[in-house]
Amino acid sequence: MSAGLHFINVRLPHREDHRLYELKAEGGKWVSIRRQDCFLDAGDSSASRLIVPYQAGSDLKRLADADCIDLRGGIMLPGLVDCHMHLDKAFSLVQVPNRSGTLQEAIHNYSQAVQSFSKEQLAERMLTAARMALSYGTTTVRSHLDFPVHLGREVAFRTIEAALEVREKLKGSMAIQYALMVPFRGNHEAADEAVEEALRMGIDVLGGAPHLADDPEREIGRVFRMAERFGVPVDLHADESDDPGRRTVLSIAEHTICCGYQGRVTADHLCSLSAMTEKDAQHVMAKMKEAGLNAVTLPAVNLYLQGREDRGLVRRGTTRIRELLAEGIPLAAASDNIQDPFHPFGRGDLIQIAQITSYAAHMGSERDLAQLLRMITDIPAGIIGCEGYEIEEGHACNFVVTDAADVTQLLSGTKMSRWVYACGGWQSALHAAQTYA
Ligand SMILES: [Zn+2]
């Protein structure tokens, strides 16, 4: 546990006031957050060990030893929250190609290959992906996990065991939740037993992709029944399709209301919402709002996978980002897949995801940029239930600092350095090879 933290000349974009702040923490908690009247000159500081940001050699030890850190106007964000990853699939592209680039081939090829992955290989890839995300400022993750019981219990539980080992290994660095992809193929009874066992082992949330099942309605009912029985939240892939007729989210909303699960259910992707008429989309969003659903957009993956049948004007494939926000539905942006058959790129960098969201949804005004930041911080934190999340006195220190002076610089990538603090200590100090004015 760090003895104390002292920062000067910090910008806190969540306060939307463009002012400079001085922050102090003791015993891992913020004890003072004070607005400065002017830019403090680091030379006047009484601190004997002072660090200015991003100078050569600002490694973790120097950060931990510093009496005072002068951010020189750089911004501090609460630790980023990636509420939809697939850590178990990350970096599998080398073994699992996807020649057509479609969602269907990705699902097919991955399920063919998953049997050949050892637990050690899975754990190693997951660890790499999680640590990479941490280095870019993500301190909390919700990862979905494949659970192909129809390929045999041993295959299915290999992923779960690897995931739990990774969480244990990283518990001093970051927080990880797991959502199980409830299988809809094969024998339901055997699958349900396996799901129950996975929950007992420490899986937090029930998920899945019921829109891909032969009978989505039945599968959604099944997931909710189990979720209610075990008292866990629900987080479902929903309508990841260009077909405007795909509306499983309506059924998800109905079940949410029936179970009294408002606020505890998340619908991810919602691509078909963009393909619908305005009237139909309004109807769907009103139902989502009524049910208190949360939503997650995964713009990198949807831009890559969707619209494959279109010619000429190709649809973007992302959901109605602006409209969902306008409706007041909590909408987060997240990474989804990283260098696997579903998405050949990505690095678990939510700042990059915010930038891609901006392109996908035409969001660039000052107000939009503030909204984009919220979509990778407090909105996903609320969705997955992080307590005491904001940078406020009394809250635990969990933050990322950057050399960017504002969100435009941050999203443009002209300032790329990130220092990450979570779980009572400095976790990562990433330096850009070169930053520009
Ligand atoms: Zn996903």
Short mmCIF file of C-alpha atoms and ligand atoms in Angstrom, two decimals:
data_model
loop_
_atom_site.label_atom_id
_atom_site.label_comp_id
_atom_site.label_asym_id
_atom_site.label_seq_id
_atom_site.Cartn_x
_atom_site.Cartn_y
_atom_site.Cartn_z
CA MET A 1 0.00 0.00 0.00
CA SER A 2 1.41 3.35 -1.01
CA ALA A 3 2.08 5.77 1.83
CA GLY A 4 0.65 8.75 0.06
CA LEU A 5 0.12 10.52 -3.23
CA HIS A 6 0.40 14.18 -4.08
CA PHE A 7 -0.37 15.65 -7.50
CA ILE A 8 -0.31 19.23 -8.68
CA ASN A 9 -1.47 20.88 -11.91
CA VAL A 10 -3.99 18.17 -12.75
CA ARG A 11 -6.97 18.52 -15.06
CA LEU A 12 -10.05 16.47 -14.21
CA PRO A 13 -12.16 16.32 -17.39
CA HIS A 14 -15.10 14.76 -15.55
CA ARG A 15 -15.58 18.08 -13.72
CA GLU A 16 -15.92 19.83 -17.09
CA ASP A 17 -14.43 23.06 -15.77
CA HIS A 18 -10.98 23.09 -17.44
CA ARG A 19 -9.46 24.08 -14.10
CA LEU A 20 -6.31 22.80 -12.43
CA TYR A 21 -6.45 20.69 -9.28
CA GLU A 22 -4.19 19.55 -6.49
CA LEU A 23 -4.95 16.06 -5.17
CA LYS A 24 -3.70 14.23 -2.12
CA ALA A 25 -4.26 10.64 -1.06
CA GLU A 26 -3.43 8.69 2.07
CA GLY A 27 -3.72 4.95 2.62
CA GLY A 28 -5.00 4.40 -0.91
CA LYS A 29 -7.86 6.91 -0.62
CA TRP A 30 -8.29 10.49 -1.82
CA VAL A 31 -8.22 12.82 1.16
CA SER A 32 -8.09 16.19 -0.58
CA ILE A 33 -9.11 17.40 -4.04
CA ARG A 34 -8.62 21.15 -4.21
CA ARG A 35 -9.08 23.54 -7.06
CA GLN A 36 -5.92 25.61 -7.69
CA ASP A 37 -6.10 29.36 -8.21
CA CYS A 38 -3.21 29.27 -10.65
CA PHE A 39 -0.60 27.04 -12.21
CA LEU A 40 1.71 25.89 -9.40
CA ASP A 41 5.40 26.19 -10.08
CA ALA A 42 6.97 22.86 -9.31
CA GLY A 43 10.22 24.63 -8.40
CA ASP A 44 8.49 26.29 -5.44
CA SER A 45 7.31 22.99 -4.07
CA SER A 46 8.73 21.87 -0.78
CA ALA A 47 8.81 18.33 -2.08
CA SER A 48 12.30 16.95 -2.18
CA ARG A 49 11.52 14.23 -4.68
CA LEU A 50 9.50 15.76 -7.43
CA ILE A 51 8.53 14.13 -10.67
CA VAL A 52 7.39 15.90 -13.77
CA PRO A 53 5.51 13.68 -16.14
CA TYR A 54 6.88 11.57 -18.90
CA GLN A 55 10.51 12.46 -18.45
CA ALA A 56 12.91 9.68 -19.28
CA GLY A 57 13.18 7.16 -16.50
CA SER A 58 9.81 7.83 -14.90
CA ASP A 59 9.46 4.18 -14.10
CA LEU A 60 7.23 2.58 -11.48
CA LYS A 61 9.82 2.82 -8.73
CA ARG A 62 10.42 6.53 -9.30
CA LEU A 63 6.66 7.12 -9.32
CA ALA A 64 6.24 5.20 -6.08
CA ASP A 65 9.11 7.13 -4.44
CA ALA A 66 7.95 10.58 -5.55
CA ASP A 67 6.78 13.08 -2.94
CA CYS A 68 4.94 15.09 -5.52
CA ILE A 69 3.99 14.57 -9.15
CA ASP A 70 3.54 17.62 -11.33
CA LEU A 71 1.21 16.74 -14.21
CA ARG A 72 1.75 20.16 -15.84
CA GLY A 73 -1.86 20.34 -16.96
CA GLY A 74 -2.18 16.69 -17.98
CA ILE A 75 -5.49 14.99 -17.41
CA MET A 76 -6.42 12.37 -14.84
CA LEU A 77 -9.30 9.97 -15.48
CA PRO A 78 -10.77 7.34 -13.20
CA GLY A 79 -9.41 3.90 -14.21
CA LEU A 80 -11.07 2.95 -17.49
CA VAL A 81 -13.72 0.22 -17.46
CA ASP A 82 -13.88 -2.20 -20.39
CA CYS A 83 -17.21 -3.88 -19.83
CA HIS A 84 -17.17 -6.20 -22.83
CA MET A 85 -14.02 -8.10 -23.72
CA HIS A 86 -13.32 -11.69 -24.79
CA LEU A 87 -10.00 -12.27 -23.07
CA ASP A 88 -10.10 -16.01 -23.81
CA LYS A 89 -10.19 -15.42 -27.57
CA ALA A 90 -7.62 -12.60 -27.69
CA PHE A 91 -4.55 -13.19 -29.87
CA SER A 92 -5.95 -16.44 -31.29
CA LEU A 93 -5.91 -15.14 -34.87
CA VAL A 94 -2.62 -16.90 -35.59
CA GLN A 95 -4.26 -20.26 -34.92
CA VAL A 96 -7.79 -19.37 -36.05
CA PRO A 97 -8.04 -17.52 -39.36
CA ASN A 98 -11.22 -16.01 -40.80
CA ARG A 99 -10.99 -15.78 -44.58
CA SER A 100 -14.47 -14.41 -45.29
CA GLY A 101 -14.31 -11.90 -42.44
CA THR A 102 -17.86 -12.75 -41.39
CA LEU A 103 -19.25 -13.34 -37.91
CA GLN A 104 -20.48 -16.78 -39.01
CA GLU A 105 -17.03 -17.97 -40.09
CA ALA A 106 -15.45 -16.52 -36.93
CA ILE A 107 -17.86 -18.47 -34.71
CA HIS A 108 -17.45 -21.66 -36.74
CA ASN A 109 -13.66 -21.58 -36.92
CA TYR A 110 -13.23 -20.67 -33.26
CA SER A 111 -15.46 -23.52 -32.08
CA GLN A 112 -13.47 -25.93 -34.28
CA ALA A 113 -10.17 -24.74 -32.82
CA VAL A 114 -11.06 -24.32 -29.15
CA GLN A 115 -10.59 -28.02 -28.41
CA SER A 116 -6.92 -27.78 -29.33
CA PHE A 117 -6.09 -24.96 -26.89
CA SER A 118 -4.46 -26.05 -23.66
CA LYS A 119 -5.38 -24.37 -20.39
CA GLU A 120 -1.89 -22.90 -20.26
CA GLN A 121 -2.21 -21.39 -23.74
CA LEU A 122 -5.59 -19.89 -22.87
CA ALA A 123 -4.27 -18.44 -19.61
CA GLU A 124 -1.23 -16.97 -21.28
CA ARG A 125 -3.26 -15.22 -23.97
CA MET A 126 -5.75 -13.92 -21.41
CA LEU A 127 -2.98 -12.62 -19.21
CA THR A 128 -1.34 -10.83 -22.13
CA ALA A 129 -4.61 -9.22 -23.18
CA ALA A 130 -5.52 -8.11 -19.65
CA ARG A 131 -2.06 -6.68 -18.98
CA MET A 132 -2.10 -4.85 -22.28
CA ALA A 133 -5.48 -3.31 -21.44
CA LEU A 134 -4.12 -2.32 -18.02
CA SER A 135 -1.15 -0.57 -19.61
CA TYR A 136 -3.57 1.62 -21.59
CA GLY A 137 -5.48 2.58 -18.44
CA THR A 138 -8.15 -0.10 -18.03
CA THR A 139 -8.35 -1.12 -14.38
CA THR A 140 -11.67 -2.98 -14.51
CA VAL A 141 -12.79 -5.56 -17.06
CA ARG A 142 -15.87 -7.64 -17.69
CA SER A 143 -14.89 -10.49 -20.00
CA HIS A 144 -17.28 -12.89 -21.64
CA LEU A 145 -16.09 -16.50 -21.69
CA ASP A 146 -16.82 -19.24 -24.18
CA PHE A 147 -18.42 -22.30 -22.63
CA PRO A 148 -18.82 -24.97 -25.33
CA VAL A 149 -20.25 -27.78 -23.22
CA HIS A 150 -21.36 -29.59 -26.40
CA LEU A 151 -17.66 -30.17 -27.15
CA GLY A 152 -17.23 -31.87 -23.78
CA ARG A 153 -17.09 -30.69 -20.20
CA GLU A 154 -13.32 -30.85 -20.10
CA VAL A 155 -13.02 -28.46 -23.06
CA ALA A 156 -15.60 -26.07 -21.60
CA PHE A 157 -14.08 -25.97 -18.12
CA ARG A 158 -10.54 -25.49 -19.47
CA THR A 159 -11.47 -21.90 -20.36
CA ILE A 160 -13.14 -21.30 -16.99
CA GLU A 161 -10.17 -22.63 -15.02
CA ALA A 162 -7.72 -20.59 -17.07
CA ALA A 163 -9.85 -17.47 -16.57
CA LEU A 164 -10.06 -17.94 -12.80
CA GLU A 165 -6.30 -18.46 -12.57
CA VAL A 166 -5.72 -15.25 -14.51
CA ARG A 167 -8.06 -13.30 -12.25
CA GLU A 168 -6.22 -14.60 -9.20
CA LYS A 169 -2.86 -13.67 -10.71
CA LEU A 170 -4.01 -10.12 -11.47
CA LYS A 171 -5.99 -9.45 -8.30
CA GLY A 172 -3.36 -7.03 -7.03
CA SER A 173 -3.48 -5.08 -10.28
CA MET A 174 -6.98 -4.95 -11.72
CA ALA A 175 -10.55 -6.12 -11.18
CA ILE A 176 -12.03 -8.72 -13.54
CA GLN A 177 -15.63 -9.97 -13.81
CA TYR A 178 -16.60 -12.93 -15.96
CA ALA A 179 -19.80 -13.43 -17.93
CA LEU A 180 -20.47 -16.96 -19.09
CA MET A 181 -21.67 -17.51 -22.66
CA VAL A 182 -24.52 -19.86 -21.76
CA PRO A 183 -24.45 -22.61 -24.41
CA PHE A 184 -27.60 -23.28 -26.40
CA ARG A 185 -26.36 -26.24 -28.41
CA GLY A 186 -26.55 -29.88 -27.32
CA ASN A 187 -28.18 -31.31 -24.23
CA HIS A 188 -29.74 -28.53 -22.15
CA GLU A 189 -29.82 -30.50 -18.94
CA ALA A 190 -26.08 -31.21 -19.05
CA ALA A 191 -25.39 -27.62 -20.06
CA ASP A 192 -27.47 -26.20 -17.19
CA GLU A 193 -25.62 -28.36 -14.69
CA ALA A 194 -22.32 -27.16 -16.09
CA VAL A 195 -23.47 -23.52 -15.90
CA GLU A 196 -24.41 -24.02 -12.26
CA GLU A 197 -20.99 -25.47 -11.54
CA ALA A 198 -19.24 -22.56 -13.30
CA LEU A 199 -21.23 -20.10 -11.14
CA ARG A 200 -20.16 -21.96 -8.01
CA MET A 201 -16.55 -21.72 -9.18
CA GLY A 202 -16.77 -17.93 -9.29
CA ILE A 203 -18.36 -16.81 -12.56
CA ASP A 204 -20.20 -13.54 -11.92
CA VAL A 205 -22.69 -12.99 -14.71
CA LEU A 206 -24.78 -15.02 -17.18
CA GLY A 207 -24.47 -14.14 -20.85
CA GLY A 208 -24.69 -15.72 -24.26
CA ALA A 209 -25.82 -14.92 -27.78
CA PRO A 210 -29.44 -16.10 -27.97
CA HIS A 211 -30.11 -14.31 -31.25
CA LEU A 212 -27.98 -17.02 -32.90
CA ALA A 213 -30.04 -19.90 -31.46
CA ASP A 214 -32.82 -21.70 -33.36
CA ASP A 215 -35.28 -20.60 -30.71
CA PRO A 216 -34.02 -17.32 -29.19
CA GLU A 217 -37.14 -16.85 -27.10
CA ARG A 218 -36.63 -20.17 -25.34
CA GLU A 219 -32.93 -19.46 -24.73
CA ILE A 220 -33.58 -16.01 -23.28
CA GLY A 221 -36.15 -17.49 -20.90
CA ARG A 222 -33.64 -20.12 -19.87
CA VAL A 223 -30.88 -17.60 -19.13
CA PHE A 224 -33.23 -15.46 -17.04
CA ARG A 225 -34.51 -18.46 -15.09
CA MET A 226 -30.96 -19.43 -14.14
CA ALA A 227 -29.96 -15.84 -13.42
CA GLU A 228 -32.90 -15.41 -11.07
CA ARG A 229 -32.17 -18.68 -9.36
CA PHE A 230 -28.59 -17.71 -8.65
CA GLY A 231 -29.20 -13.99 -8.22
CA VAL A 232 -26.64 -12.93 -10.83
CA PRO A 233 -26.85 -10.17 -13.47
CA VAL A 234 -27.47 -10.86 -17.16
CA ASP A 235 -25.30 -9.59 -20.03
CA LEU A 236 -26.34 -10.83 -23.47
CA HIS A 237 -25.04 -10.39 -27.00
CA ALA A 238 -28.14 -9.13 -28.76
CA ASP A 239 -29.05 -8.76 -32.41
CA GLU A 240 -25.53 -8.61 -33.80
CA SER A 241 -26.98 -8.62 -37.29
CA ASP A 242 -27.81 -6.32 -40.21
CA ASP A 243 -31.30 -7.85 -40.40
CA PRO A 244 -33.86 -5.28 -39.15
CA GLY A 245 -36.14 -8.18 -38.21
CA ARG A 246 -33.81 -9.34 -35.44
CA ARG A 247 -35.37 -7.98 -32.25
CA THR A 248 -34.47 -10.35 -29.46
CA VAL A 249 -33.84 -7.27 -27.34
CA LEU A 250 -37.63 -6.90 -27.06
CA SER A 251 -37.83 -10.31 -25.43
CA ILE A 252 -34.83 -9.47 -23.22
CA ALA A 253 -36.69 -6.32 -22.11
CA GLU A 254 -39.86 -8.28 -21.35
CA HIS A 255 -38.02 -10.86 -19.28
CA THR A 256 -36.19 -8.08 -17.44
CA ILE A 257 -39.49 -6.51 -16.41
CA CYS A 258 -41.05 -9.87 -15.48
CA CYS A 259 -38.09 -10.77 -13.24
CA GLY A 260 -37.84 -7.30 -11.70
CA TYR A 261 -34.30 -7.20 -13.09
CA GLN A 262 -34.31 -3.53 -14.12
CA GLY A 263 -30.76 -2.12 -14.07
CA ARG A 264 -29.18 -5.59 -13.90
CA VAL A 265 -29.44 -6.52 -17.57
CA THR A 266 -27.14 -5.45 -20.38
CA ALA A 267 -27.72 -5.85 -24.12
CA ASP A 268 -24.61 -5.73 -26.30
CA HIS A 269 -24.13 -4.85 -30.00
CA LEU A 270 -27.76 -4.11 -31.05
CA CYS A 271 -26.61 -3.71 -34.67
CA SER A 272 -30.02 -4.44 -36.17
CA LEU A 273 -31.39 -1.38 -34.38
CA SER A 274 -29.59 0.75 -36.97
CA ALA A 275 -31.10 -1.20 -39.86
CA MET A 276 -34.70 -0.63 -38.66
CA THR A 277 -37.03 2.16 -39.67
CA GLU A 278 -37.10 5.17 -37.35
CA LYS A 279 -40.50 4.17 -36.05
CA ASP A 280 -39.47 0.60 -35.25
CA ALA A 281 -36.21 1.74 -33.66
CA GLN A 282 -38.11 4.22 -31.49
CA HIS A 283 -40.41 1.45 -30.35
CA VAL A 284 -37.47 -0.82 -29.45
CA MET A 285 -35.60 1.93 -27.60
CA ALA A 286 -38.70 2.91 -25.65
CA LYS A 287 -39.07 -0.71 -24.55
CA MET A 288 -35.39 -0.82 -23.55
CA LYS A 289 -35.83 2.33 -21.54
CA GLU A 290 -38.96 0.98 -19.85
CA ALA A 291 -37.05 -2.18 -18.86
CA GLY A 292 -34.07 -0.25 -17.51
CA LEU A 293 -31.70 -2.04 -19.87
CA ASN A 294 -28.07 -1.09 -20.17
CA ALA A 295 -26.42 -1.21 -23.58
CA VAL A 296 -22.90 -1.61 -24.93
CA THR A 297 -21.63 -0.65 -28.36
CA LEU A 298 -18.63 -2.50 -29.77
CA PRO A 299 -17.79 -0.24 -32.68
CA ALA A 300 -14.44 -1.68 -33.80
CA VAL A 301 -15.78 -5.19 -34.20
CA ASN A 302 -19.14 -4.17 -35.67
CA LEU A 303 -17.52 -1.89 -38.25
CA TYR A 304 -15.32 -4.81 -39.21
CA LEU A 305 -17.90 -7.64 -39.26
CA GLN A 306 -21.18 -6.04 -40.27
CA GLY A 307 -22.36 -4.79 -43.64
CA ARG A 308 -20.54 -7.59 -45.45
CA GLU A 309 -23.44 -8.16 -47.84
CA ASP A 310 -23.85 -4.49 -48.68
CA ARG A 311 -22.57 -3.03 -51.93
CA GLY A 312 -22.05 0.64 -52.63
CA LEU A 313 -23.14 2.45 -49.52
CA VAL A 314 -22.03 -0.04 -46.86
CA ARG A 315 -23.74 0.19 -43.48
CA ARG A 316 -21.53 0.89 -40.52
CA GLY A 317 -23.03 -1.91 -38.48
CA THR A 318 -22.82 -0.05 -35.19
CA THR A 319 -25.96 0.50 -33.16
CA ARG A 320 -27.85 3.80 -32.85
CA ILE A 321 -25.28 5.35 -30.56
CA ARG A 322 -26.56 8.93 -30.48
CA GLU A 323 -30.19 7.89 -30.24
CA LEU A 324 -29.62 5.48 -27.35
CA LEU A 325 -27.75 8.21 -25.49
CA ALA A 326 -30.51 10.72 -26.22
CA GLU A 327 -33.04 8.23 -24.89
CA GLY A 328 -31.14 8.20 -21.60
CA ILE A 329 -30.18 4.54 -21.88
CA PRO A 330 -26.79 3.90 -20.22
CA LEU A 331 -24.56 3.12 -23.22
CA ALA A 332 -20.93 2.09 -22.82
CA ALA A 333 -18.32 1.56 -25.53
CA ALA A 334 -16.05 -1.45 -25.20
CA SER A 335 -13.31 -3.42 -26.95
CA ASP A 336 -14.93 -6.77 -27.69
CA ASN A 337 -12.41 -8.89 -29.62
CA ILE A 338 -8.67 -8.39 -29.94
CA GLN A 339 -6.63 -9.97 -32.71
CA ASP A 340 -8.82 -13.02 -33.12
CA PRO A 341 -11.06 -14.34 -35.93
CA PHE A 342 -13.77 -11.84 -34.99
CA HIS A 343 -11.49 -8.82 -35.25
CA PRO A 344 -7.91 -8.90 -36.52
CA PHE A 345 -6.80 -5.68 -34.79
CA GLY A 346 -7.16 -3.95 -31.44
CA ARG A 347 -5.01 -3.60 -28.35
CA GLY A 348 -7.44 -3.27 -25.47
CA ASP A 349 -7.07 0.50 -25.54
CA LEU A 350 -10.37 2.18 -24.64
CA ILE A 351 -9.09 5.57 -25.76
CA GLN A 352 -8.79 4.08 -29.25
CA ILE A 353 -12.30 2.63 -28.88
CA ALA A 354 -13.63 6.06 -27.90
CA GLN A 355 -12.01 7.49 -31.03
CA ILE A 356 -13.57 4.77 -33.22
CA THR A 357 -16.95 5.47 -31.55
CA SER A 358 -16.52 9.09 -32.47
CA TYR A 359 -16.03 8.21 -36.14
CA ALA A 360 -18.89 5.70 -36.15
CA ALA A 361 -21.40 8.07 -34.54
CA HIS A 362 -20.20 11.49 -35.75
CA MET A 363 -19.30 12.61 -32.26
CA GLY A 364 -16.73 15.40 -32.14
CA SER A 365 -18.15 18.45 -30.38
CA GLU A 366 -16.91 19.34 -26.92
CA ARG A 367 -20.08 17.88 -25.45
CA ASP A 368 -19.69 14.70 -27.53
CA LEU A 369 -16.11 14.25 -26.35
CA ALA A 370 -17.21 14.51 -22.73
CA GLN A 371 -19.88 11.89 -23.50
CA LEU A 372 -17.32 9.59 -25.15
CA LEU A 373 -15.17 9.74 -22.04
CA ARG A 374 -18.16 8.82 -19.90
CA MET A 375 -18.81 5.82 -22.20
CA ILE A 376 -15.46 4.28 -21.16
CA THR A 377 -15.51 5.39 -17.50
CA ASP A 378 -18.50 6.05 -15.24
CA ILE A 379 -21.19 4.61 -17.54
CA PRO A 380 -19.61 1.12 -17.78
CA ALA A 381 -18.65 1.42 -14.10
CA GLY A 382 -22.34 1.88 -13.32
CA ILE A 383 -23.35 -0.95 -15.65
CA ILE A 384 -21.10 -3.52 -14.02
CA GLY A 385 -21.57 -2.22 -10.48
CA CYS A 386 -18.27 -0.58 -9.46
CA GLU A 387 -18.70 1.22 -6.15
CA GLY A 388 -16.99 4.48 -5.20
CA TYR A 389 -15.71 4.86 -8.72
CA GLU A 390 -15.31 8.58 -9.32
CA ILE A 391 -12.25 10.60 -8.35
CA GLU A 392 -13.75 12.02 -5.17
CA GLU A 393 -12.59 12.47 -1.60
CA GLY A 394 -13.11 9.25 0.35
CA HIS A 395 -12.97 7.05 -2.73
CA ALA A 396 -10.16 4.57 -3.38
CA CYS A 397 -7.42 5.73 -5.75
CA ASN A 398 -8.02 4.14 -9.13
CA PHE A 399 -6.91 6.33 -12.00
CA VAL A 400 -4.91 6.86 -15.15
CA VAL A 401 -2.93 10.00 -15.86
CA THR A 402 -1.83 11.10 -19.30
CA ASP A 403 0.26 13.83 -20.85
CA ALA A 404 -2.75 15.02 -22.87
CA ALA A 405 -4.04 18.40 -21.74
CA ASP A 406 -7.53 17.80 -23.11
CA VAL A 407 -9.71 15.11 -24.60
CA THR A 408 -8.96 16.15 -28.20
CA GLN A 409 -5.26 15.52 -27.65
CA LEU A 410 -6.05 12.27 -25.91
CA LEU A 411 -8.31 10.91 -28.65
CA SER A 412 -6.08 12.21 -31.43
CA GLY A 413 -3.16 10.27 -30.04
CA THR A 414 -0.80 13.23 -30.14
CA LYS A 415 -0.18 12.54 -26.45
CA MET A 416 0.00 8.85 -25.73
CA SER A 417 1.68 8.28 -22.38
CA ARG A 418 -0.36 6.65 -19.61
CA TRP A 419 0.43 6.00 -15.98
CA VAL A 420 -1.94 3.66 -14.24
CA TYR A 421 -2.68 3.38 -10.51
CA ALA A 422 -5.04 0.76 -9.03
CA CYS A 423 -5.33 -1.71 -6.16
CA GLY A 424 -3.13 0.43 -3.92
CA GLY A 425 -0.14 0.88 -6.19
CA TRP A 426 1.31 2.01 -9.50
CA GLN A 427 0.64 -0.69 -12.07
CA SER A 428 2.04 0.57 -15.32
CA ALA A 429 3.96 3.47 -16.82
CA LEU A 430 3.57 3.50 -20.56
CA HIS A 431 5.56 6.03 -22.52
CA ALA A 432 4.95 6.97 -26.09
CA ALA A 433 8.08 6.66 -28.17
CA GLN A 434 7.45 10.20 -29.29
CA THR A 435 4.73 12.69 -28.54
CA TYR A 436 4.01 15.84 -30.46
CA ALA A 437 3.22 19.34 -29.43
ZN ZN B 1 -18.76 -10.00 -27.59
#
